[in-house]
XYZ file of C-alpha atoms in Angstrom:
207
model
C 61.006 -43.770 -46.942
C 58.462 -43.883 -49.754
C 55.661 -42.103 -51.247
C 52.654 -43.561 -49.864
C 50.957 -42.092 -52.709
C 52.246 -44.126 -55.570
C 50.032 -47.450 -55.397
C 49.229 -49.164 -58.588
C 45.258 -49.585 -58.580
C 44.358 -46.305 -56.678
C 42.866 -43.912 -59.255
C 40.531 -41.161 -58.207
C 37.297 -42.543 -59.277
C 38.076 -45.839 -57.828
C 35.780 -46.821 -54.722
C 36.692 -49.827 -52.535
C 34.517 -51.491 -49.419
C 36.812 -51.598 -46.280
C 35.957 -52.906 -43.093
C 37.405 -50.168 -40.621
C 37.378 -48.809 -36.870
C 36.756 -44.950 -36.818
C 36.936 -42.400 -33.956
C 34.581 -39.480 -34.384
C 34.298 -38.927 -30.788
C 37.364 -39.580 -30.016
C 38.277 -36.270 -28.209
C 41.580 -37.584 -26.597
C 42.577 -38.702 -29.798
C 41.740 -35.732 -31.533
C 43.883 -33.688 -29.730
C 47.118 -36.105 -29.372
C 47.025 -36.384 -33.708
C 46.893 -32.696 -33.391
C 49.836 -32.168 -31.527
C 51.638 -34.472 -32.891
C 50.714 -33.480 -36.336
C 52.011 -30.041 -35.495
C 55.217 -31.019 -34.307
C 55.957 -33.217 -36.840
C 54.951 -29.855 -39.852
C 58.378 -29.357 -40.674
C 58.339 -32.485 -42.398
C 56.101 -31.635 -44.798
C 54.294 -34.433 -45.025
C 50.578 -35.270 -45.252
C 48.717 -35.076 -42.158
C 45.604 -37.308 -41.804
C 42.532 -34.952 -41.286
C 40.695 -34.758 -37.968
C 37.932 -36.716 -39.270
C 39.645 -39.154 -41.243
C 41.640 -41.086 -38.663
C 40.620 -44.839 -38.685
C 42.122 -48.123 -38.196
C 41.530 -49.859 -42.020
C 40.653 -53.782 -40.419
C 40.090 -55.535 -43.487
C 39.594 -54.663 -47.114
C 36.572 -56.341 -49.104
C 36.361 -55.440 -52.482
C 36.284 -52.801 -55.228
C 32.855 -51.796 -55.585
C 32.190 -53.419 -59.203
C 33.219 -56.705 -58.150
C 31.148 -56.922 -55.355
C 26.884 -56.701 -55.805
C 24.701 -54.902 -53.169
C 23.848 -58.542 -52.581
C 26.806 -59.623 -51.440
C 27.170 -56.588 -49.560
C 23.329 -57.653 -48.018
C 24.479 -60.629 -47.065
C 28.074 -59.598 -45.213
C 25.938 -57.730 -43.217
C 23.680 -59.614 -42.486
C 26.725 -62.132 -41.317
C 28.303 -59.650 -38.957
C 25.426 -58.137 -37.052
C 25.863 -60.613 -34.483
C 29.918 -61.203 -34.244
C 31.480 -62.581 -31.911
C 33.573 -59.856 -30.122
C 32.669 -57.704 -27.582
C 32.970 -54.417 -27.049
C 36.658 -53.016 -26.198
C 38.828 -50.067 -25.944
C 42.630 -49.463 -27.233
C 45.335 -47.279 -26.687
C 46.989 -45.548 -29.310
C 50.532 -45.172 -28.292
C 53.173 -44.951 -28.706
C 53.986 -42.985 -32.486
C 56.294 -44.530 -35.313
C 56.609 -45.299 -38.234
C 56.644 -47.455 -41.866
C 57.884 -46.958 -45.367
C 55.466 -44.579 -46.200
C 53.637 -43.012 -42.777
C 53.697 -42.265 -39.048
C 51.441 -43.344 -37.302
C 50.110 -44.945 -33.593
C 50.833 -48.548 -32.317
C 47.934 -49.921 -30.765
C 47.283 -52.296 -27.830
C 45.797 -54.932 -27.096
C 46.278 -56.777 -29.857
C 44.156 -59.564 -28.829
C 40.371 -57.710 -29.304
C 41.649 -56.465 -32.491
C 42.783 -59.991 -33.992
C 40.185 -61.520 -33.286
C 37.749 -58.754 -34.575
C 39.552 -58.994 -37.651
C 39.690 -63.171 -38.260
C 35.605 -62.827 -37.555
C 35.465 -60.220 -40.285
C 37.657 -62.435 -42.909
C 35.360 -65.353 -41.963
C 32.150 -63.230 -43.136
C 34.077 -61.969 -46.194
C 34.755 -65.693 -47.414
C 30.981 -67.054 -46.345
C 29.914 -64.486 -48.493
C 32.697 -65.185 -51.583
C 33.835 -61.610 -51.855
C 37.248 -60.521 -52.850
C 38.760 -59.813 -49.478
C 41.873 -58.478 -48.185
C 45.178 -59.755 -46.173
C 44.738 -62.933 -43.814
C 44.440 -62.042 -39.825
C 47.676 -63.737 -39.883
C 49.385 -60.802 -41.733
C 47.421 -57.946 -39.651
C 49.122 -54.894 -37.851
C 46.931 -52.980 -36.087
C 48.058 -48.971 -36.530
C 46.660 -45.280 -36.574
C 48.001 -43.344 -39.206
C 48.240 -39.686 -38.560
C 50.636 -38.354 -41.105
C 51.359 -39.978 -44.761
C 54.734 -39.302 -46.428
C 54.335 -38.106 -49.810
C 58.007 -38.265 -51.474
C 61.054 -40.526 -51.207
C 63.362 -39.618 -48.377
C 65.993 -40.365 -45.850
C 64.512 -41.951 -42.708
C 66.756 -40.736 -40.126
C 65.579 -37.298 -39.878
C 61.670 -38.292 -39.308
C 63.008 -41.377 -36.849
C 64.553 -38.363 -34.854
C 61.380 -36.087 -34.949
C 59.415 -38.868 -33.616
C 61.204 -40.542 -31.050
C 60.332 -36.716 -29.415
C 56.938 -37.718 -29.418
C 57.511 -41.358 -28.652
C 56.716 -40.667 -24.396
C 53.211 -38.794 -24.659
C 50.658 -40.005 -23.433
C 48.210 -42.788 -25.097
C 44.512 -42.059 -25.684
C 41.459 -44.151 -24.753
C 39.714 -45.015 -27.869
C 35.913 -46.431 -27.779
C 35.969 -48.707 -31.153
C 33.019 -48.358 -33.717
C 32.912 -50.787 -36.611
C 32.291 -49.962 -40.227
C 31.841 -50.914 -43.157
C 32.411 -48.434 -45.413
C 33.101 -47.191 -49.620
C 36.345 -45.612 -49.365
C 37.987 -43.126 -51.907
C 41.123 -41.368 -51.960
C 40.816 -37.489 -52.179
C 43.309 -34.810 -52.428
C 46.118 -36.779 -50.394
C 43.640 -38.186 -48.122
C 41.475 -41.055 -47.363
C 37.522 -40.239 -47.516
C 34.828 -42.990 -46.870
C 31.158 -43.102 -46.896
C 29.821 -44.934 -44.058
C 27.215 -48.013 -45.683
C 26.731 -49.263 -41.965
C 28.171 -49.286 -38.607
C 28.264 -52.878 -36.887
C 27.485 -53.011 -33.484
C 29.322 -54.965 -31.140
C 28.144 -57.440 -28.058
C 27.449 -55.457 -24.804
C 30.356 -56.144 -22.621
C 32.383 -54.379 -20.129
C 35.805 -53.317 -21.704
C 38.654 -54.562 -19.826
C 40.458 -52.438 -17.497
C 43.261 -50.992 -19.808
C 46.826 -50.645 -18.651
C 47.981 -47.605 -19.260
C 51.838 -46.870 -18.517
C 53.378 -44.380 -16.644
C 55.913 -42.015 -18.247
């Protein structure tokens, strides 16, 4: 594994828009990063604090290449998307190069979320991030921090890998996001609501 640290570009005055889900409420969340965060301490890795779990949907732009204007106008674009209102699951944990985190389902709400969000970000001619085609939804909850052998953190989570999912309740942001003392921060420009809609039943599975 890597450390998820060492990216070119991220210096600590730099600021960044970001299009992201985040889960302040999110009390069954909450408590399954928790535990999982404290089984996983031996690793010594970076847990993700309690109120800086988030789902990053789609980058936008560094903040000096893109004008409050342009800003005005995204969201003026995405006050009236297209998607609905849903709910995930965050289940079950592993892992990438450089964090552990949760796999989340459906895919489909998410997706589409996301291509509605790139089509705002290119009406509007702003920087922009990955294409929906590339997208991975995923809930980091623990960011490795050093170069090391994967087999040992493969073993602590597949431990973990039965729990439970949570029920999240998605809010949509758009927010200026930092990086601060091994950890993601954000200030929150505005929160995008979604269409009224009942979420679909979820399927949750047994264990």
């Amino acid at each position: 594994m890597g450390d998820h640290w060492d990216r070119p570009g991220w210096t600590d005055g730099k600021r960044t828009y970001y299009w992201m889900l985040t889960f302040s409420r999110a009390t069954e969340l909450l408590g399954l990063a928790e535990h999982c965060q404290k089984a996983l301490h031996h690793l010594g890795m970076d847990p993700v604090p309690s109120d800086g779990l988030h789902v990053t949907m789609l980058r936008v732009g560094p903040t000096d290449q893109v004008s409050m204007d342009q800003v005005q106008q995204l969201l003026a674009l995405t006050q009236d998307l297209p998607s609905r209102a849903f709910r995930l699951l965050a289940h079950p944990l592993a892992g990438s190069r450089g964090a552990i985190r949760f796999s989340l389902t459906p895919w489909r709400p998410v997706i589409h979320l996301h291509a509605a969000l790139t089509d705002a970000d290119e009406r509007v001619g702003i920087p922009g991030g990955r294409p929906t085609s590339a997208f991975r939804p995923h809930l980091g909850i623990a960011y490795n921090n050093r170069a090391r052998p994967a087999a040992p953190v493969v073993d602590a989570v597949e431990q973990l890998r039965s729990l439970p999912p949570a029920v999240l309740d998605v809010t949509v942001e758009l927010v200026e996001l930092r990086r601060q003392d091994r950890a993601y921060r954000w200030r929150t420009v505005h929160s995008v609501p979604l269409r009224p809609g009942v979420p679909s039943q979820l399927s949750i599975p047994s264990r």
